[in-house]
């Protein structure tokens, strides 16, 4: 009888030990999960409101890296701003939002509704305005500029200091000078920059007519170019004599650099051994 009680006691102790071990393991796993949830990961958040239709390259300048608890991070949160390159914001993004991959879509595969007014929302502290200039085919890059492009604005016939009496006879006395660089083209004539939904419709109409691929707005350019600029630059541009305005077309990846006046006493580029061509003394690289 005594041995039976001993066996029961031993069994009870063993069961209690096993139960304690299981409970300890469970509590440990709960703690591990809690620690994992409390861990922080890197995310990218919006530091100022971003209008719908904003290209990813531009939006990348107004988002910043932050830390969030892993349990609150969306599964599709972007890990690098390069993930939204060449995509556009499908809807307005608000300050402090975590940027996810589905917030930016292909311009030709989803609807993005911005409207002209939406494209004039503030950039940082600047109120954006739309101003229209008129250029002919020669001064407007042969009509090749399209809505959404970027242009450098020059004014010709500017003298550095006071124009000399013989300015008309001096080659560089009256120069073309850069007024602003990389201004965004909001519209050409009455054709605004296409948002994604408008591009889809244009592509669909073109496909019905037998065209293929992405469709740009290629109707004839009559020379009316509307720029999206802050109020003060608009004042500068409006001050320029219209007949003196000259535009150059630049790429989306163009990086503005300060440009000075042309020195009247300097050799011409083709006379300078370090320059010679528009691409440097070695000419245009073969791979371009």
XYZ file of N, CA and C in Angstrom, residues 10-217:
624
model
N 5.016 10.208 -6.844
C 6.051 10.442 -7.876
C 5.407 10.869 -9.183
N 4.287 10.200 -9.536
C 3.592 10.540 -10.780
C 3.059 11.968 -10.731
N 2.535 12.334 -9.561
C 1.994 13.698 -9.418
C 3.092 14.743 -9.579
N 4.230 14.465 -8.943
C 5.356 15.397 -9.058
C 5.823 15.513 -10.513
N 5.863 14.352 -11.192
C 6.303 14.351 -12.594
C 5.340 15.153 -13.479
N 4.044 14.913 -13.244
C 3.028 15.641 -14.033
C 3.116 17.136 -13.778
N 3.320 17.513 -12.514
C 3.443 18.936 -12.178
C 4.663 19.547 -12.836
N 5.760 18.743 -12.844
C 6.987 19.247 -13.471
C 6.796 19.454 -14.970
N 6.157 18.466 -15.594
C 5.900 18.573 -17.040
C 5.000 19.765 -17.330
N 3.941 19.911 -16.496
C 3.038 21.046 -16.683
C 3.756 22.372 -16.524
N 4.633 22.426 -15.491
C 5.397 23.660 -15.290
C 6.306 23.963 -16.463
N 6.927 22.897 -17.010
C 7.813 23.082 -18.156
C 7.043 23.615 -19.366
N 5.871 23.002 -19.587
C 5.038 23.441 -20.728
C 4.596 24.890 -20.539
N 4.173 25.201 -19.299
C 3.731 26.570 -19.016
C 4.875 27.560 -19.199
N 6.056 27.183 -18.722
C 7.228 28.054 -18.858
C 7.553 28.290 -20.335
N 7.480 27.211 -21.120
C 7.754 27.354 -22.557
C 6.737 28.237 -23.247
N 5.477 28.065 -22.863
C 4.413 28.886 -23.478
C 4.603 30.356 -23.132
N 4.895 30.607 -21.845
C 5.122 31.998 -21.435
C 6.325 32.588 -22.173
N 7.346 31.752 -22.376
C 8.517 32.236 -23.101
C 8.185 32.597 -24.534
N 7.354 31.754 -25.193
C 6.979 32.049 -26.583
C 6.133 33.303 -26.663
N 5.253 33.497 -25.674
C 4.449 34.725 -25.632
C 5.347 35.938 -25.492
N 6.352 35.826 -24.618
C 7.280 36.934 -24.427
C 8.076 37.204 -25.695
N 8.489 36.119 -26.376
C 9.238 36.276 -27.625
C 8.405 37.001 -28.671
N 7.115 36.603 -28.744
C 6.237 37.268 -29.716
C 6.051 38.735 -29.352
N 5.922 39.001 -28.071
C 5.762 40.388 -27.629
C 7.003 41.205 -27.948
N 8.175 40.594 -27.736
C 9.419 41.295 -28.047
C 9.546 41.549 -29.540
N 9.127 40.543 -30.327
C 9.202 40.694 -31.784
C 8.285 41.812 -32.257
N 7.082 41.861 -31.670
C 6.138 42.911 -32.053
C 6.641 44.287 -31.639
N 7.359 44.328 -30.510
C 7.864 45.614 -30.019
C 9.091 46.082 -30.795
N 9.746 45.184 -31.550
C 10.933 45.555 -32.326
C 10.549 46.568 -33.388
N 11.456 47.470 -33.687
C 11.192 48.486 -34.703
C 11.918 48.158 -35.996
N 11.329 48.586 -37.106
C 11.925 48.411 -38.428
C 11.910 49.747 -39.147
N 12.739 49.861 -40.178
C 12.806 51.090 -40.963
C 11.629 51.172 -41.928
N 11.003 52.324 -42.001
C 9.939 52.597 -42.968
C 10.190 53.983 -43.557
N 9.426 54.313 -44.588
C 9.502 55.644 -45.191
C 8.153 56.328 -44.995
N 8.178 57.534 -44.458
C 6.942 58.254 -44.176
C 6.935 59.598 -44.890
N 5.737 60.101 -45.121
C 5.550 61.375 -45.809
C 5.823 62.519 -44.828
N 6.714 63.438 -45.185
C 7.005 64.551 -44.282
C 6.247 65.819 -44.669
N 5.627 65.833 -45.850
C 4.702 66.913 -46.209
C 3.726 66.356 -47.234
N 2.528 66.919 -47.286
C 1.481 66.392 -48.163
C 1.976 66.295 -49.608
N 1.587 65.200 -50.271
C 1.979 64.958 -51.660
C 0.710 64.870 -52.499
N 0.562 65.719 -53.511
C -0.645 65.673 -54.350
C -0.707 64.386 -55.177
N -1.908 63.971 -55.513
C -2.088 62.845 -56.430
C -1.443 63.182 -57.761
N -0.873 62.170 -58.419
C -0.244 62.378 -59.705
C 1.220 62.764 -59.621
N 1.753 62.939 -58.401
C 3.161 63.295 -58.245
C 4.036 62.094 -58.607
N 5.056 62.335 -59.433
C 5.959 61.256 -59.799
C 6.796 60.824 -58.596
N 7.141 59.540 -58.571
C 7.898 58.991 -57.466
C 9.221 59.690 -57.233
N 9.902 60.104 -58.340
C 11.179 60.789 -58.190
C 11.014 62.076 -57.400
N 9.910 62.771 -57.632
C 9.663 64.024 -56.933
C 9.174 63.760 -55.506
N 8.339 62.736 -55.359
C 7.847 62.399 -54.023
C 8.983 61.944 -53.115
N 10.019 61.345 -53.708
C 11.139 60.842 -52.903
C 11.859 61.960 -52.162
N 11.713 63.192 -52.631
C 12.376 64.317 -51.962
C 11.611 64.781 -50.725
N 10.375 64.325 -50.566
C 9.567 64.763 -49.421
C 9.086 63.581 -48.581
N 9.832 62.474 -48.626
C 9.593 61.383 -47.698
C 10.890 61.144 -46.935
N 10.792 60.596 -45.750
C 11.987 60.389 -44.943
C 11.908 59.069 -44.186
N 13.097 58.541 -43.844
C 13.166 57.265 -43.128
C 12.749 57.471 -41.673
N 12.008 56.504 -41.153
C 11.572 56.545 -39.754
C 11.567 55.120 -39.201
N 11.294 54.983 -37.903
C 11.231 53.677 -37.258
C 9.815 53.456 -36.716
N 9.273 52.269 -36.955
C 7.958 51.918 -36.446
C 8.003 50.509 -35.870
N 7.118 50.248 -34.882
C 7.029 48.892 -34.355
C 6.592 47.942 -35.463
N 7.247 46.819 -35.514
C 7.021 45.863 -36.597
C 5.562 45.471 -36.733
N 4.855 45.349 -35.608
C 3.465 44.898 -35.658
C 2.542 45.897 -36.346
N 2.968 47.156 -36.432
C 2.127 48.179 -37.050
C 2.551 48.521 -38.478
N 3.592 47.879 -38.980
C 4.102 48.191 -40.307
C 3.342 47.389 -41.362
N 2.752 48.039 -42.370
C 2.053 47.306 -43.434
C 3.012 46.375 -44.161
N 2.492 45.243 -44.595
C 3.334 44.263 -45.270
C 3.943 44.807 -46.555
N 3.254 45.763 -47.199
C 3.742 46.304 -48.470
C 4.414 47.660 -48.319
N 4.880 47.969 -47.103
C 5.622 49.221 -46.913
C 6.899 49.176 -47.740
N 7.219 50.288 -48.421
C 8.414 50.295 -49.260
C 9.662 50.276 -48.383
N 10.714 49.678 -48.887
C 11.975 49.607 -48.165
C 13.014 50.557 -48.741
N 12.720 51.084 -49.951
C 13.647 51.996 -50.611
C 12.841 52.901 -51.556
N 13.112 54.212 -51.567
C 12.371 55.106 -52.467
C 12.486 54.730 -53.941
N 13.508 53.962 -54.298
C 13.657 53.549 -55.694
C 12.495 52.678 -56.159
N 11.781 52.101 -55.196
C 10.636 51.248 -55.549
C 9.515 52.040 -56.214
N 9.465 53.353 -56.003
C 8.377 54.151 -56.584
C 8.858 54.993 -57.767
N 10.091 54.776 -58.212
C 10.612 55.508 -59.365
C 9.737 55.245 -60.588
N 9.474 56.300 -61.348
C 8.675 56.225 -62.582
C 7.235 55.789 -62.336
N 6.769 55.894 -61.091
C 5.370 55.652 -60.776
C 4.773 56.955 -60.263
N 3.462 57.019 -60.150
C 2.805 58.249 -59.709
C 1.898 57.952 -58.519
N 1.707 58.967 -57.691
C 0.835 58.821 -56.529
C -0.603 58.655 -56.993
N -1.240 57.560 -56.573
C -2.607 57.273 -57.011
C -3.636 58.162 -56.324
N -3.283 58.717 -55.183
C -4.180 59.585 -54.419
C -3.307 60.523 -53.582
N -3.894 61.596 -53.051
C -3.096 62.489 -52.201
C -2.552 61.734 -50.983
N -1.294 61.977 -50.660
C -0.673 61.381 -49.480
C -0.528 62.447 -48.405
N -0.886 62.092 -47.180
C -0.882 63.043 -46.082
C 0.374 62.897 -45.232
N 0.729 63.980 -44.588
C 1.906 63.993 -43.732
C 1.827 62.879 -42.688
N 2.959 62.199 -42.479
C 3.140 61.119 -41.498
C 2.579 59.771 -41.946
N 2.016 59.685 -43.155
C 1.597 58.388 -43.667
C 2.817 57.526 -43.971
N 2.698 56.238 -43.709
C 3.739 55.295 -44.115
C 3.557 54.987 -45.595
N 4.622 55.095 -46.364
C 4.531 54.911 -47.817
C 4.513 53.417 -48.130
N 3.493 52.988 -48.854
C 3.382 51.595 -49.284
C 3.430 51.524 -50.799
N 3.726 50.347 -51.299
C 3.908 50.189 -52.744
C 2.636 50.470 -53.526
N 1.464 50.209 -52.940
C 0.227 50.421 -53.686
C -0.214 51.881 -53.716
N 0.507 52.752 -53.025
C 0.191 54.185 -53.102
C 0.677 54.793 -54.415
N 1.614 54.110 -55.067
C 2.160 54.603 -56.330
C 1.907 53.564 -57.408
N 1.420 54.032 -58.545
C 1.001 53.134 -59.606
C 1.620 53.565 -60.919
N 1.592 52.666 -61.891
C 2.069 52.990 -63.227
C 1.178 54.061 -63.833
N 1.741 55.096 -64.456
C 0.907 56.147 -65.051
C -0.057 55.616 -66.094
N 0.252 54.446 -66.698
C -0.578 53.943 -67.786
C -1.427 52.747 -67.385
N -1.494 52.448 -66.106
C -2.238 51.244 -65.722
C -3.292 51.479 -64.653
N -3.413 52.711 -64.148
C -4.406 52.961 -63.105
C -4.876 54.395 -63.173
N -6.053 54.631 -62.618
C -6.628 55.971 -62.652
C -6.015 56.846 -61.577
N -5.560 57.999 -61.987
C -5.056 59.003 -61.058
C -5.727 60.317 -61.420
N -6.532 60.817 -60.519
C -7.301 62.025 -60.808
C -6.691 63.207 -60.061
N -6.069 64.113 -60.796
C -5.456 65.269 -60.143
C -6.210 66.555 -60.448
N -6.527 66.778 -61.710
C -7.150 68.043 -62.095
C -6.128 69.166 -62.079
N -6.387 70.232 -62.831
C -5.451 71.351 -62.903
C -5.248 71.970 -61.529
N -6.333 72.170 -60.779
C -6.198 72.793 -59.459
C -5.329 71.944 -58.539
N -5.466 70.622 -58.634
C -4.659 69.742 -57.805
C -3.182 69.850 -58.114
N -2.866 70.224 -59.342
C -1.462 70.336 -59.745
C -0.854 71.669 -59.328
N -1.674 72.531 -58.751
C -1.176 73.828 -58.298
C -1.132 73.916 -56.778
N -1.182 72.771 -56.116
C -1.075 72.786 -54.663
C 0.326 73.210 -54.246
N 0.453 73.640 -53.004
C 1.727 74.162 -52.515
C 2.845 73.133 -52.626
N 4.039 73.626 -52.907
C 5.259 72.842 -52.807
C 6.064 73.470 -51.688
N 6.205 72.720 -50.576
C 6.777 73.253 -49.344
C 5.973 74.505 -48.955
N 6.605 75.675 -48.901
C 5.864 76.871 -48.483
C 5.419 77.730 -49.663
N 5.718 77.273 -50.879
C 5.424 78.088 -52.061
C 4.041 77.779 -52.623
N 3.266 78.835 -52.872
C 2.017 78.690 -53.613
C 2.355 78.579 -55.088
N 1.831 77.547 -55.735
C 2.129 77.329 -57.141
C 1.119 78.049 -58.025
N 1.608 78.548 -59.152
C 0.760 79.247 -60.108
C 1.002 78.670 -61.496
N 0.112 78.981 -62.402
C 0.269 78.605 -63.799
C 0.424 79.884 -64.615
N 1.467 79.939 -65.446
C 1.692 81.099 -66.301
C 1.987 80.611 -67.708
N 1.426 81.304 -68.692
C 1.562 80.900 -70.087
C 2.481 81.856 -70.828
N 3.400 81.278 -71.606
C 4.261 82.061 -72.483
C 4.031 81.595 -73.920
N 4.438 82.422 -74.861
C 4.296 82.079 -76.269
C 5.664 82.028 -76.912
N 5.968 80.934 -77.566
C 7.230 80.796 -78.291
C 6.939 80.228 -79.674
N 7.783 80.602 -80.637
C 7.610 80.029 -81.970
C 8.349 78.700 -82.050
N 8.352 78.097 -83.230
C 8.949 76.776 -83.377
C 10.453 76.789 -83.094
N 11.114 77.865 -83.467
C 12.561 77.938 -83.247
C 12.890 78.089 -81.775
N 12.165 78.963 -81.082
C 12.467 79.232 -79.674
C 11.795 78.242 -78.736
N 10.937 77.388 -79.274
C 10.224 76.403 -78.462
C 10.578 74.977 -78.800
N 11.810 74.717 -79.204
C 12.324 73.375 -79.493
C 11.471 72.681 -80.561
N 11.157 73.425 -81.602
C 10.458 72.882 -82.770
C 9.120 72.238 -82.433
N 8.512 72.667 -81.337
C 7.220 72.095 -80.968
C 7.310 70.700 -80.377
N 8.511 70.276 -79.979
C 8.689 68.927 -79.440
C 8.357 68.836 -77.958
N 8.197 69.967 -77.300
C 7.885 69.962 -75.861
C 6.472 69.432 -75.650
N 6.326 68.566 -74.654
C 5.036 67.961 -74.338
C 4.655 68.264 -72.880
N 3.368 68.255 -72.548
C 2.969 68.433 -71.149
C 3.660 67.408 -70.247
N 4.169 67.885 -69.120
C 4.900 67.009 -68.212
C 6.401 67.079 -68.384
N 6.872 67.696 -69.481
C 8.306 67.872 -69.694
C 8.849 68.980 -68.796
N 10.163 69.134 -68.812
C 10.822 70.218 -68.082
C 11.666 71.028 -69.051
N 11.697 72.342 -68.837
C 12.437 73.223 -69.737
C 13.299 74.198 -68.944
N 14.405 74.601 -69.558
C 15.187 75.729 -69.064
C 14.720 76.977 -69.801
N 14.633 78.083 -69.094
C 14.142 79.334 -69.677
C 15.310 80.298 -69.820
N 15.546 80.745 -71.044
C 16.577 81.743 -71.304
C 15.940 83.000 -71.876
N 16.629 84.110 -71.703
C 16.234 85.344 -72.373
C 17.425 85.813 -73.188
N 17.189 86.130 -74.441
C 18.278 86.564 -75.322
C 18.348 88.085 -75.343
N 19.480 88.600 -75.820
C 19.646 90.038 -75.974
C 19.959 90.753 -74.684
N 20.533 90.040 -73.671
C 20.871 90.670 -72.409
C 22.334 91.083 -72.411
N 22.594 92.335 -72.066
C 23.968 92.809 -71.923
C 24.387 92.691 -70.466
N 25.610 92.245 -70.234
C 26.142 92.236 -68.882
C 26.549 93.653 -68.531
N 25.914 94.209 -67.507
C 26.150 95.621 -67.199
C 25.388 96.481 -68.191
N 26.021 97.505 -68.740
C 25.407 98.409 -69.711
C 25.844 98.027 -71.114
N 24.898 97.983 -72.046
C 25.240 97.622 -73.418
C 26.152 98.683 -74.024
N 27.294 98.285 -74.596
C 28.163 99.262 -75.268
C 27.520 99.786 -76.534
N 28.022 100.915 -77.007
C 27.436 101.516 -78.213
C 27.551 100.590 -79.411
N 28.616 99.821 -79.462
C 28.813 98.923 -80.597
C 28.339 97.498 -80.282
N 27.328 97.384 -79.401
C 26.868 96.066 -78.971
C 26.425 95.192 -80.128
N 25.835 95.809 -81.148
C 25.348 95.020 -82.271
C 26.499 94.402 -83.047
N 27.682 94.988 -82.933
C 28.826 94.490 -83.684
C 29.653 93.486 -82.889
N 29.453 93.448 -81.570
C 30.203 92.521 -80.734
C 29.472 91.183 -80.639
N 30.196 90.110 -80.871
C 29.577 88.793 -80.942
C 28.818 88.421 -79.675
N 29.411 88.689 -78.515
C 28.824 88.241 -77.255
C 28.331 89.376 -76.374
N 28.212 90.582 -76.936
C 27.768 91.710 -76.110
C 26.338 91.492 -75.632
N 25.472 91.039 -76.522
C 24.098 90.711 -76.151
C 23.982 89.192 -76.096
N 23.760 88.685 -74.910
C 23.813 87.247 -74.687
C 22.442 86.634 -74.420
N 22.424 85.310 -74.525
C 21.310 84.535 -73.969
C 21.721 84.155 -72.556
N 20.872 84.431 -71.605
C 21.182 84.120 -70.210
C 20.065 83.264 -69.631
N 20.438 82.294 -68.796
C 19.435 81.468 -68.135
C 18.703 82.283 -67.074
N 17.382 82.228 -67.113
C 16.553 82.899 -66.117
C 16.131 81.892 -65.043
N 15.645 80.734 -65.476
C 15.305 79.641 -64.575
C 15.619 78.319 -65.258
N 15.855 77.304 -64.431
C 16.123 75.970 -64.953
C 15.068 74.986 -64.461
N 14.807 74.005 -65.287
C 13.921 72.874 -64.982
C 12.547 73.318 -64.480
N 11.888 74.137 -65.277
C 10.500 74.522 -64.994
C 9.574 73.450 -65.576
N 8.551 73.074 -64.829
C 7.643 72.025 -65.284
C 6.603 72.571 -66.256
N 6.415 71.858 -67.345
C 5.400 72.228 -68.336
C 4.071 71.616 -67.908
N 3.130 72.469 -67.564
C 1.825 72.006 -67.097
C 0.892 71.696 -68.268
N 1.003 72.486 -69.329
C 0.121 72.282 -70.486
C 0.765 72.871 -71.732
N 0.362 72.329 -72.864
C 0.736 72.874 -74.175
C -0.557 73.273 -74.867
N -0.646 74.543 -75.277
C -1.905 75.068 -75.797
C -2.987 74.813 -74.746
N -4.046 74.076 -75.071
C -5.068 73.765 -74.073
C -4.999 72.302 -73.639
N -3.872 71.670 -73.881
C -3.704 70.261 -73.526
C -2.885 70.155 -72.245
N -3.512 69.827 -71.123
C -2.757 69.697 -69.873
C -1.966 68.400 -69.853
N -1.064 68.322 -68.901
C -0.329 67.084 -68.644
C -1.329 65.975 -68.338
N -1.222 64.846 -69.040
C -2.150 63.741 -68.836
C -1.925 63.095 -67.481
N -3.027 62.862 -66.742
C -2.887 61.999 -65.587
C -3.081 60.564 -66.064
N -2.926 59.602 -65.173
C -2.907 58.205 -65.592
C -4.218 57.766 -66.236
N -5.347 58.181 -65.671
C -6.627 57.764 -66.236
C -6.834 58.342 -67.631
N -6.381 59.580 -67.827
C -6.485 60.193 -69.152
C -5.576 59.480 -70.142
N -4.398 59.046 -69.668
C -3.484 58.314 -70.542
C -4.084 56.989 -70.964
N -4.757 56.308 -70.012
C -5.410 55.035 -70.336
C -6.440 55.238 -71.437
N -7.240 56.311 -71.289
C -8.277 56.577 -72.287
C -7.653 56.868 -73.646
N -6.566 57.653 -73.657
C -5.896 57.967 -74.921
C -5.339 56.706 -75.560
N -4.751 55.826 -74.736
C -4.214 54.579 -75.266
C -5.317 53.705 -75.839
N -6.458 53.657 -75.131
C -7.571 52.828 -75.592
C -8.099 53.327 -76.930
N -8.259 54.646 -77.042
C -8.755 55.214 -78.292
C -7.784 54.953 -79.425
N -6.494 55.039 -79.126
C -5.493 54.803 -80.164
C -5.487 53.342 -80.596
N -5.661 52.426 -79.629
C -5.675 51.008 -79.972
C -6.863 50.657 -80.844
N -7.995 51.321 -80.598
C -9.179 51.099 -81.446
C -8.879 51.516 -82.879
N -8.075 52.575 -83.010
C -7.755 53.081 -84.345
C -6.583 52.339 -84.972
N -5.997 51.384 -84.230
C -4.936 50.572 -84.807
C -3.540 50.952 -84.387
N -3.357 51.963 -83.546
C -2.031 52.325 -83.067
C -1.636 51.387 -81.940
N -0.331 51.353 -81.641
C 0.158 50.481 -80.593
C 0.989 51.275 -79.608
N 1.056 50.753 -78.364
C 1.938 51.336 -77.358
C 1.386 52.587 -76.724
N 2.273 53.214 -75.939
C 1.895 54.409 -75.205
C 1.637 55.567 -76.158
N 0.603 56.321 -75.884
C 0.218 57.424 -76.761
C 0.525 58.747 -76.079
N 1.322 59.593 -76.697
C 1.596 60.926 -76.184
C 0.686 61.918 -76.881
N 0.622 63.114 -76.335
C -0.203 64.148 -76.952
C 0.608 64.790 -78.076
